[in-house]
Short mmCIF file of C-alpha atoms in Angstrom, two decimals:
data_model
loop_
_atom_site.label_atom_id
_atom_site.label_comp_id
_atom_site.label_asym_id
_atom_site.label_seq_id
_atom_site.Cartn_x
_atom_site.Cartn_y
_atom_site.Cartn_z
CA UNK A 171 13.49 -11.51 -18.96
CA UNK A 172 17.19 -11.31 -20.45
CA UNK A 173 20.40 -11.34 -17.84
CA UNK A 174 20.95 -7.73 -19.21
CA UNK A 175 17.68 -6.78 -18.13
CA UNK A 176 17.38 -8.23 -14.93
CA UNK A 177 20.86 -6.96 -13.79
CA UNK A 178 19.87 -3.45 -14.63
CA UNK A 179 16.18 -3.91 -12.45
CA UNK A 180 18.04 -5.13 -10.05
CA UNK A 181 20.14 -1.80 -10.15
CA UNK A 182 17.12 0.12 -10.60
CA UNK A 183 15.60 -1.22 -7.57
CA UNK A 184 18.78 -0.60 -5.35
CA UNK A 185 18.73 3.24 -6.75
CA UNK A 186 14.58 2.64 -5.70
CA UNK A 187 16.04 1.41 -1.83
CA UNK A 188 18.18 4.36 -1.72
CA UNK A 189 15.98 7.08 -2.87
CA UNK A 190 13.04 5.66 -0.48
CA UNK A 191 15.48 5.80 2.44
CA UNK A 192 16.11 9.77 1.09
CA UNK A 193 12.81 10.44 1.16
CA UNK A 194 11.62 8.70 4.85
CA UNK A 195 14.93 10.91 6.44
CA UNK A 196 12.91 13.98 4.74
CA UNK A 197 9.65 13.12 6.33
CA UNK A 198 10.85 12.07 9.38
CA UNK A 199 12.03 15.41 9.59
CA UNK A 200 8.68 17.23 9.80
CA UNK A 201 6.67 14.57 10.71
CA UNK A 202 6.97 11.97 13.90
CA UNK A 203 5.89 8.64 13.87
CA UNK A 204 2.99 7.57 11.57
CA UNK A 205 5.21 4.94 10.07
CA UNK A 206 2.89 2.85 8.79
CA UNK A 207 1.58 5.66 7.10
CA UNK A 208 4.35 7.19 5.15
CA UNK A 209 5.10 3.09 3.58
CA UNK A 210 1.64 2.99 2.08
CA UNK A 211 1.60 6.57 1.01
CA UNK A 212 4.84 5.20 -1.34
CA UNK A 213 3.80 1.94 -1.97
CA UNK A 214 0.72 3.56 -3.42
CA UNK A 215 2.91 6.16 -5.33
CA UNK A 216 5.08 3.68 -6.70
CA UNK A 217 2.54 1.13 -7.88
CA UNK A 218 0.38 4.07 -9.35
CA UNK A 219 -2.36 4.21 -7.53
CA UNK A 220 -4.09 6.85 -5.32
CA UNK A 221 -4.71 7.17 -1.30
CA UNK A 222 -7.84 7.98 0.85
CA UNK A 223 -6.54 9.04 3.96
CA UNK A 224 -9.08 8.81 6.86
CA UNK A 225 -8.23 10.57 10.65
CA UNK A 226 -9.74 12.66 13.16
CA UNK A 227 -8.29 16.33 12.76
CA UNK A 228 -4.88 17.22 13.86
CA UNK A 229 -2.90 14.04 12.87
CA UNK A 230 -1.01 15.51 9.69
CA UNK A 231 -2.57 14.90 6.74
CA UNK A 232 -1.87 17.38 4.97
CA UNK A 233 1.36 18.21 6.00
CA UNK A 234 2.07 15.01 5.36
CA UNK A 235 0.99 14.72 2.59
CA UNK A 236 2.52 18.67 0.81
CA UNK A 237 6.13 17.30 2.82
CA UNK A 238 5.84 14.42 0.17
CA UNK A 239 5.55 16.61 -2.57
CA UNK A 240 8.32 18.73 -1.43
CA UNK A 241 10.45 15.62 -1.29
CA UNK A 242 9.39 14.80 -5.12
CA UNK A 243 10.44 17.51 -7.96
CA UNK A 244 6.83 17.19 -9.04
CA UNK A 245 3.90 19.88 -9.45
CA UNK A 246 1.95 20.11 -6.45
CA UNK A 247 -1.39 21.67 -5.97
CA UNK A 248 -4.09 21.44 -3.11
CA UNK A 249 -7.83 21.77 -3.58
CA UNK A 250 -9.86 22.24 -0.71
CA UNK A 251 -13.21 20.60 -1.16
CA UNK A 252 -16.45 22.49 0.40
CA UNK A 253 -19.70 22.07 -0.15
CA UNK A 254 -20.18 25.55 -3.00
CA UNK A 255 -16.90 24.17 -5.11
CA UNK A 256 -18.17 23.59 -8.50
CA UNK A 257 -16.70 21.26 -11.36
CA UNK A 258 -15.08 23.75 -13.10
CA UNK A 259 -13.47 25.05 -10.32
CA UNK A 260 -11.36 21.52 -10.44
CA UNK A 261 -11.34 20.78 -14.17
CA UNK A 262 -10.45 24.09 -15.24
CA UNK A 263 -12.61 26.86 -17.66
CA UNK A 264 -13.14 28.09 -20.93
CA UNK A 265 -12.31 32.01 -20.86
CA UNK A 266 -13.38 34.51 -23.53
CA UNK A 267 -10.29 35.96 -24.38
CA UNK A 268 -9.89 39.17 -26.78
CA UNK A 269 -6.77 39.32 -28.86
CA UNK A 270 -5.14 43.31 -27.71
CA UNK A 271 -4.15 44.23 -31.82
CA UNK A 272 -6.66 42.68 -33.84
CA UNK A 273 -9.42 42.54 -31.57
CA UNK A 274 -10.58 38.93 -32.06
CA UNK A 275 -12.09 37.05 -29.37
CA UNK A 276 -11.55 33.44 -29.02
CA UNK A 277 -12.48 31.06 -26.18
CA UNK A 278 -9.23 30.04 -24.34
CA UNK A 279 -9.10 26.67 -21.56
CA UNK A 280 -8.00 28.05 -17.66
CA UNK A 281 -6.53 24.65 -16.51
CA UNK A 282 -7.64 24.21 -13.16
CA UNK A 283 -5.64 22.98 -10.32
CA UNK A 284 -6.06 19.00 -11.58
CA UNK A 285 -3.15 19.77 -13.74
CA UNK A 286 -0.52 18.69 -11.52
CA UNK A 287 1.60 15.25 -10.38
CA UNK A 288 0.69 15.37 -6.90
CA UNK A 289 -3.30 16.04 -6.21
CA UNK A 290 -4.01 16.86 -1.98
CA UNK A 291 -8.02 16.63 -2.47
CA UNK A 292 -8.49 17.90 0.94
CA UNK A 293 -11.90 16.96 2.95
CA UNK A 294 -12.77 15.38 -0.10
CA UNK A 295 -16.34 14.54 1.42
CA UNK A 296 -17.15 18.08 2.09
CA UNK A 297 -18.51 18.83 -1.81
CA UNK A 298 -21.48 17.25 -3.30
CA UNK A 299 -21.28 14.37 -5.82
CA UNK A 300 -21.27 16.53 -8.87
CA UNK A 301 -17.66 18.05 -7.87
CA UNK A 302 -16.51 14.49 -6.79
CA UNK A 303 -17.31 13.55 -10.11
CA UNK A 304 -15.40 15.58 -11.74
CA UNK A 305 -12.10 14.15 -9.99
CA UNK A 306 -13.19 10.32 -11.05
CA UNK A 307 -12.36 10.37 -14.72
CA UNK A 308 -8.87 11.99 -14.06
CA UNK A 309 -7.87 9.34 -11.35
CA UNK A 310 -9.58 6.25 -13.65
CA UNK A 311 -7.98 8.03 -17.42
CA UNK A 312 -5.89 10.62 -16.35
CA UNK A 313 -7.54 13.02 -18.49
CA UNK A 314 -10.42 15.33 -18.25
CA UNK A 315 -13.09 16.33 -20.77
CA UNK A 316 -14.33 20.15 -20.90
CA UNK A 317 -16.04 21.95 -23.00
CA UNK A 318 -16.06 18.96 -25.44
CA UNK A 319 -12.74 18.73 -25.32
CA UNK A 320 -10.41 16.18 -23.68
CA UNK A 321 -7.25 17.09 -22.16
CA UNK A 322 -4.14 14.62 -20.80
CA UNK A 323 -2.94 15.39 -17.17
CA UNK A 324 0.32 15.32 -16.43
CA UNK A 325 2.35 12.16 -15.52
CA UNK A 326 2.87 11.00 -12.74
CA UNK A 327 -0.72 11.95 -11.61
CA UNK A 328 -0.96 10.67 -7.76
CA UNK A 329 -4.42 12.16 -5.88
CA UNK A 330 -4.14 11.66 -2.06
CA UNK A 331 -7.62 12.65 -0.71
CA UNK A 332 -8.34 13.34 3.26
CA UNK A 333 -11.60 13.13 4.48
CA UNK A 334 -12.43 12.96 8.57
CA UNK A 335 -14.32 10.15 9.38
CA UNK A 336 -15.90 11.70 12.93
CA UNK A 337 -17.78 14.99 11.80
CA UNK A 338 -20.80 13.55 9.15
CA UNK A 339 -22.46 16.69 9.35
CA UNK A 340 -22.70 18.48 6.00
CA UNK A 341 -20.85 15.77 4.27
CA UNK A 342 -21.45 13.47 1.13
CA UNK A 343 -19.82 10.30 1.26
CA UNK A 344 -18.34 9.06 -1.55
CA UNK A 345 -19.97 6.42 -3.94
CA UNK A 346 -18.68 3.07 -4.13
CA UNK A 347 -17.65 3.78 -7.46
CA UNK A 348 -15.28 6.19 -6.50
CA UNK A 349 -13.95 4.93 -3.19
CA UNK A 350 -12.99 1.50 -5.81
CA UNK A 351 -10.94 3.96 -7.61
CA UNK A 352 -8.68 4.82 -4.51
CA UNK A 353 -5.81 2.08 -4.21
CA UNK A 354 -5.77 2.65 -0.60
CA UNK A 355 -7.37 3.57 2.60
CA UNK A 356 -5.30 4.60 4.79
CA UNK A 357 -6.11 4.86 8.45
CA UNK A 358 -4.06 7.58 10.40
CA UNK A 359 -4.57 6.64 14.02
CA UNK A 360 -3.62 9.02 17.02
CA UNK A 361 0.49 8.75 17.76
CA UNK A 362 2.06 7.24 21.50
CA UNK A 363 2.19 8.99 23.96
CA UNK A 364 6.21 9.49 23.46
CA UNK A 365 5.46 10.76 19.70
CA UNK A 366 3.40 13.21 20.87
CA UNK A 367 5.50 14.78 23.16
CA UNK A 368 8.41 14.75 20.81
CA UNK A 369 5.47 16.86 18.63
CA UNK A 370 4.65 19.62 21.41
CA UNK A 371 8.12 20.02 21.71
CA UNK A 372 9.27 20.32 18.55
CA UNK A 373 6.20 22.03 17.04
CA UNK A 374 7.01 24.55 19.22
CA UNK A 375 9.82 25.66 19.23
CA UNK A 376 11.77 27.89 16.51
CA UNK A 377 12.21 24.54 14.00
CA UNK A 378 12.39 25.36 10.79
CA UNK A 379 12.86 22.61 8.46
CA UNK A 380 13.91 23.18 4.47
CA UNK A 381 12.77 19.65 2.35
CA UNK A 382 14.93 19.47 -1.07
CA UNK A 383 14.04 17.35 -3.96
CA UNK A 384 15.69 13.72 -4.00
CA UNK A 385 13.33 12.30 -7.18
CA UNK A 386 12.50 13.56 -10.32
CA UNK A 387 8.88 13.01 -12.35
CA UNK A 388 11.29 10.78 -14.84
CA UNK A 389 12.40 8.51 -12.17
CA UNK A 390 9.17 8.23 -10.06
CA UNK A 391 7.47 6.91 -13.57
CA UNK A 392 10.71 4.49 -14.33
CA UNK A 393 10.06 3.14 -10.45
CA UNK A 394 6.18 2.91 -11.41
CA UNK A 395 7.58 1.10 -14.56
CA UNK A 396 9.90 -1.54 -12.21
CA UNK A 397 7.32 -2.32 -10.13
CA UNK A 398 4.82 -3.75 -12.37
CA UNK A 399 8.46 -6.21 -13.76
CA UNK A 400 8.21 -7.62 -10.39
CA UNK A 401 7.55 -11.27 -10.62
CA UNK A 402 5.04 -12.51 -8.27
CA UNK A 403 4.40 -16.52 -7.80
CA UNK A 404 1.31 -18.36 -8.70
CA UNK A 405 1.15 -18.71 -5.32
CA UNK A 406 0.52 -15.25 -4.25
CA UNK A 407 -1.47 -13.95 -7.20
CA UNK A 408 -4.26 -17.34 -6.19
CA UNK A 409 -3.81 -16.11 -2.23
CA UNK A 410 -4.87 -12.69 -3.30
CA UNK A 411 -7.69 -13.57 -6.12
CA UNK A 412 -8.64 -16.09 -3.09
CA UNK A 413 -9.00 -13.34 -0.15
CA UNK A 414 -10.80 -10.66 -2.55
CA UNK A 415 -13.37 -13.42 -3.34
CA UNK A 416 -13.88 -14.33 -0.07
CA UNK A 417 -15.75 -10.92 0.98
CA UNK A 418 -18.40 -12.18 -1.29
CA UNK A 419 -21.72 -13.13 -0.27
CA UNK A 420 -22.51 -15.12 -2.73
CA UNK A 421 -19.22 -16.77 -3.47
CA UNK A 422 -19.45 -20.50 -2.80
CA UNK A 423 -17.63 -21.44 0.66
CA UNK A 424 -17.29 -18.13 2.18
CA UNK A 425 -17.50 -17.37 5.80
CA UNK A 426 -21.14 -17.14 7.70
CA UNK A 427 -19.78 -13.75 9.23
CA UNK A 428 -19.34 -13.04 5.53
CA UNK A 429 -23.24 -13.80 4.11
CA UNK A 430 -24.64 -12.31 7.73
CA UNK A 431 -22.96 -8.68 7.76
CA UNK A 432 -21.59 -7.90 3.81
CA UNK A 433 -23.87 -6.64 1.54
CA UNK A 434 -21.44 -6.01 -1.13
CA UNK A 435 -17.79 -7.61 -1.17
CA UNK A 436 -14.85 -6.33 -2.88
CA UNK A 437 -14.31 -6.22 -7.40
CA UNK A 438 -11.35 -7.63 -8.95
CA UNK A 439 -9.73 -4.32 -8.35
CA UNK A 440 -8.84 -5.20 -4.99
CA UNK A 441 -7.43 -8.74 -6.12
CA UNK A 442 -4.88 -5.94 -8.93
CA UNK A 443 -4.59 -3.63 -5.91
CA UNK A 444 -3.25 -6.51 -3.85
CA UNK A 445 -0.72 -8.23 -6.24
CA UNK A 446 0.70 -4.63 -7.73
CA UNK A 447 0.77 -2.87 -3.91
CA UNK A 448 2.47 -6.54 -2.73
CA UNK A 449 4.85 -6.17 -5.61
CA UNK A 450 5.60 -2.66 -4.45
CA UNK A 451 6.04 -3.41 -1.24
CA UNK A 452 8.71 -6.22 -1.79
CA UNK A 453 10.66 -3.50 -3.94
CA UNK A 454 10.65 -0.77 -1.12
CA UNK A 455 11.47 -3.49 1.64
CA UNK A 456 14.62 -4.82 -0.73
CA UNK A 457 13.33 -7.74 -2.20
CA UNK A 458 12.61 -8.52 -5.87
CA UNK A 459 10.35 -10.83 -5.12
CA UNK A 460 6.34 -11.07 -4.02
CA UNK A 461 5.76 -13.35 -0.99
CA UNK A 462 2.68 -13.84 1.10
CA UNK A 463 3.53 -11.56 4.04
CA UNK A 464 3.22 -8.80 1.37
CA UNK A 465 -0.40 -9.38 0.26
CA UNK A 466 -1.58 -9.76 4.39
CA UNK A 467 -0.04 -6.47 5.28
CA UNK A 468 -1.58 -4.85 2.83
CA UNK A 469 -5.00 -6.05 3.07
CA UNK A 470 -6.63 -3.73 5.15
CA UNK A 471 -5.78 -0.76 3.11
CA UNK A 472 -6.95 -2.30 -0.27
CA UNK A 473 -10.22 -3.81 1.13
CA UNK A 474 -11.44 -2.14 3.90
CA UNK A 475 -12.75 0.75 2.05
CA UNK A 476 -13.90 -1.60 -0.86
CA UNK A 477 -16.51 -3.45 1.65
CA UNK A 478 -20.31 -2.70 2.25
CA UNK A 479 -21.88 -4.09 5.06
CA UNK A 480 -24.99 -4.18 5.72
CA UNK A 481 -27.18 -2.69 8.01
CA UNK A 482 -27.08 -5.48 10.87
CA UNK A 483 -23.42 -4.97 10.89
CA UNK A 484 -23.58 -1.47 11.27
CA UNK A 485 -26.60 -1.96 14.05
CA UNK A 486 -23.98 -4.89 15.65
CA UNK A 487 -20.90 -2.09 15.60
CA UNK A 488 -18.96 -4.58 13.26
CA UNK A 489 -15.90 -3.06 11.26
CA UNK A 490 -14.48 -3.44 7.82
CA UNK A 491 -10.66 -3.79 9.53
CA UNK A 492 -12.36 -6.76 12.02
CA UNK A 493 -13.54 -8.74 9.31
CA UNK A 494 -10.79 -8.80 7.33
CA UNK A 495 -8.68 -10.12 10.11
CA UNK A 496 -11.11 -13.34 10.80
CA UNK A 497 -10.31 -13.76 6.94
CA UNK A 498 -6.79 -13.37 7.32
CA UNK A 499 -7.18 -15.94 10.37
CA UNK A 500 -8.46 -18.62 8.06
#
């Protein structure tokens, strides 16, 4: 990389500091607490991936989630998934359409409400696998295919999906092939007991807060750009192709814990996840650099939804987040 270059990245990624500071003051606004939640949530926007976001009801998900878009001068729209939503009803329809003068008819393509930048896929496990389907090829390609026809989504394309992880009860959980697809889990836990005061009382009350833009499509897809410019060691990049390939089974030298309760360890998506979320990370925390620190806080949320254990773990009550802190460990 030239000096010219670098000197204007490294301007980029102060203008990056500056709007992500806009941005937190604009959530923090509506929402209280969930910290940890609101950095992922951008690290996964700015290294172009999308979020699952897993809680019991009532932590604010989606309000979380539609205050983000606010922030963003981006199209928003919000599907909510049940069990009688069809494909088409995401994708979009072909329309017989009659011309008023001449009287032709012609088929003419509905877009559906996929054709957006920012995708809230809400209870995403409530619809059956043909509907989830039909959301896979426009996270993977950003494009969809209808009626023989394929179609480009907008850019940026960014799908946060909730699903609640308590009620199974007319539910379909997604397919490994589509959970792979999701950059991150996120896990929204319950606040403190000091947050959620600060939420009765503010909740209600007469509040009324009004969320104005502070980045544009344009610069959200030059961030996207910066972040994949962002050198990362040898070091970190063998650390991270090290701890996906340790969730193997049948990867020489891995854990017993490993080879007793996985039946399935993570792809070499979750080694990308790890280097371009690390990468993302050091950018929104002020540093143009990747360090080790980076790829451990992120591991959780880029494996724990890419593991499948078997059934003695699930019989033994062990967790995803459990073993990947033994790994950590070692």
């Amino acid at each position: 990389m030239g000096k010219m270059a670098l000197a204007d990245d490294v301007k980029a990624a102060e203008s990056l500091l500056k709007a992500k500071d806009a941005v937190l003051r604009g959530i923090h606004s509506v929402i209280i607490g969930q910290d940890h939640v609101i950095e992922e949530l951008l690290i996964a926007l700015f290294s172009r991936g999308h979020c699952l976001l897993e809680g019991v009801p009532g932590l604010a998900k989606t309000l979380m989630i539609s205050s983000l878009s606010r922030l963003l001068d981006l199209k928003f729209s919000r599907i909510q998934f049940t069990p009688d939503l069809m494909p088409s009803d995401v994708t979009g329809t072909e329309v017989l359409h009659e011309d008023p003068e001449t009287r032709q008819r012609s088929f003419r393509f509905l877009p559906g409400p996929v054709f957006a930048n920012m995708i809230l896929a809400d209870e995403i496990n409530r619809t059956p696998p043909k509907t989830q389907s039909a959301v896979l090829e426009a996270m993977q390609e950003w494009q969809v295919t209808s009626a023989g026809a394929t179609r480009p989504l907008p850019r940026p394309f960014f799908v946060m999906a909730t699903q609640n992880p308590i009620e199974q009860e007319g539910t379909y959980p997604l397919p490994e092939a589509q959970l792979d697809r999701f950059f991150l889990q996120i896990a929204v836990g319950y606040p403190t007991a000091d947050e959620e005061r600060r939420i009765v009382t503010e909740t209600t009350g007469a509040k009324d807060v009004k969320l104005a833009p502070v980045l544009t499509g344009a610069e959200v897809l030059a961030f996207q750009d910066l972040v994949r410019r962002v050198p990362a060691p040898d070091s970190v990049v063998d650390y991270a192709v090290r701890l996906a390939r340790m969730t193997r089974p049948s990867e020489a030298g891995v854990r017993e814990d490993v080879k007793k309760w996985v039946a399935w360890g993570a792809g070499p998506r979750a080694s990308q996840a790890l280097v371009v979320g690390a990468k993302a990370r050091a950018l929104l925390s002020g540093r143009f650099a990747v360090c080790l620190d980076d790829i451990r806080a992120l591991a959780k949320p880029v494996l724990r939804h890419r593991l499948v254990l078997n059934f003695q773990a699930e019989a033994e009550g062990v967790k995803p987040d459990a073993l990947i802190e033994r790994l950590l460990q070692d």
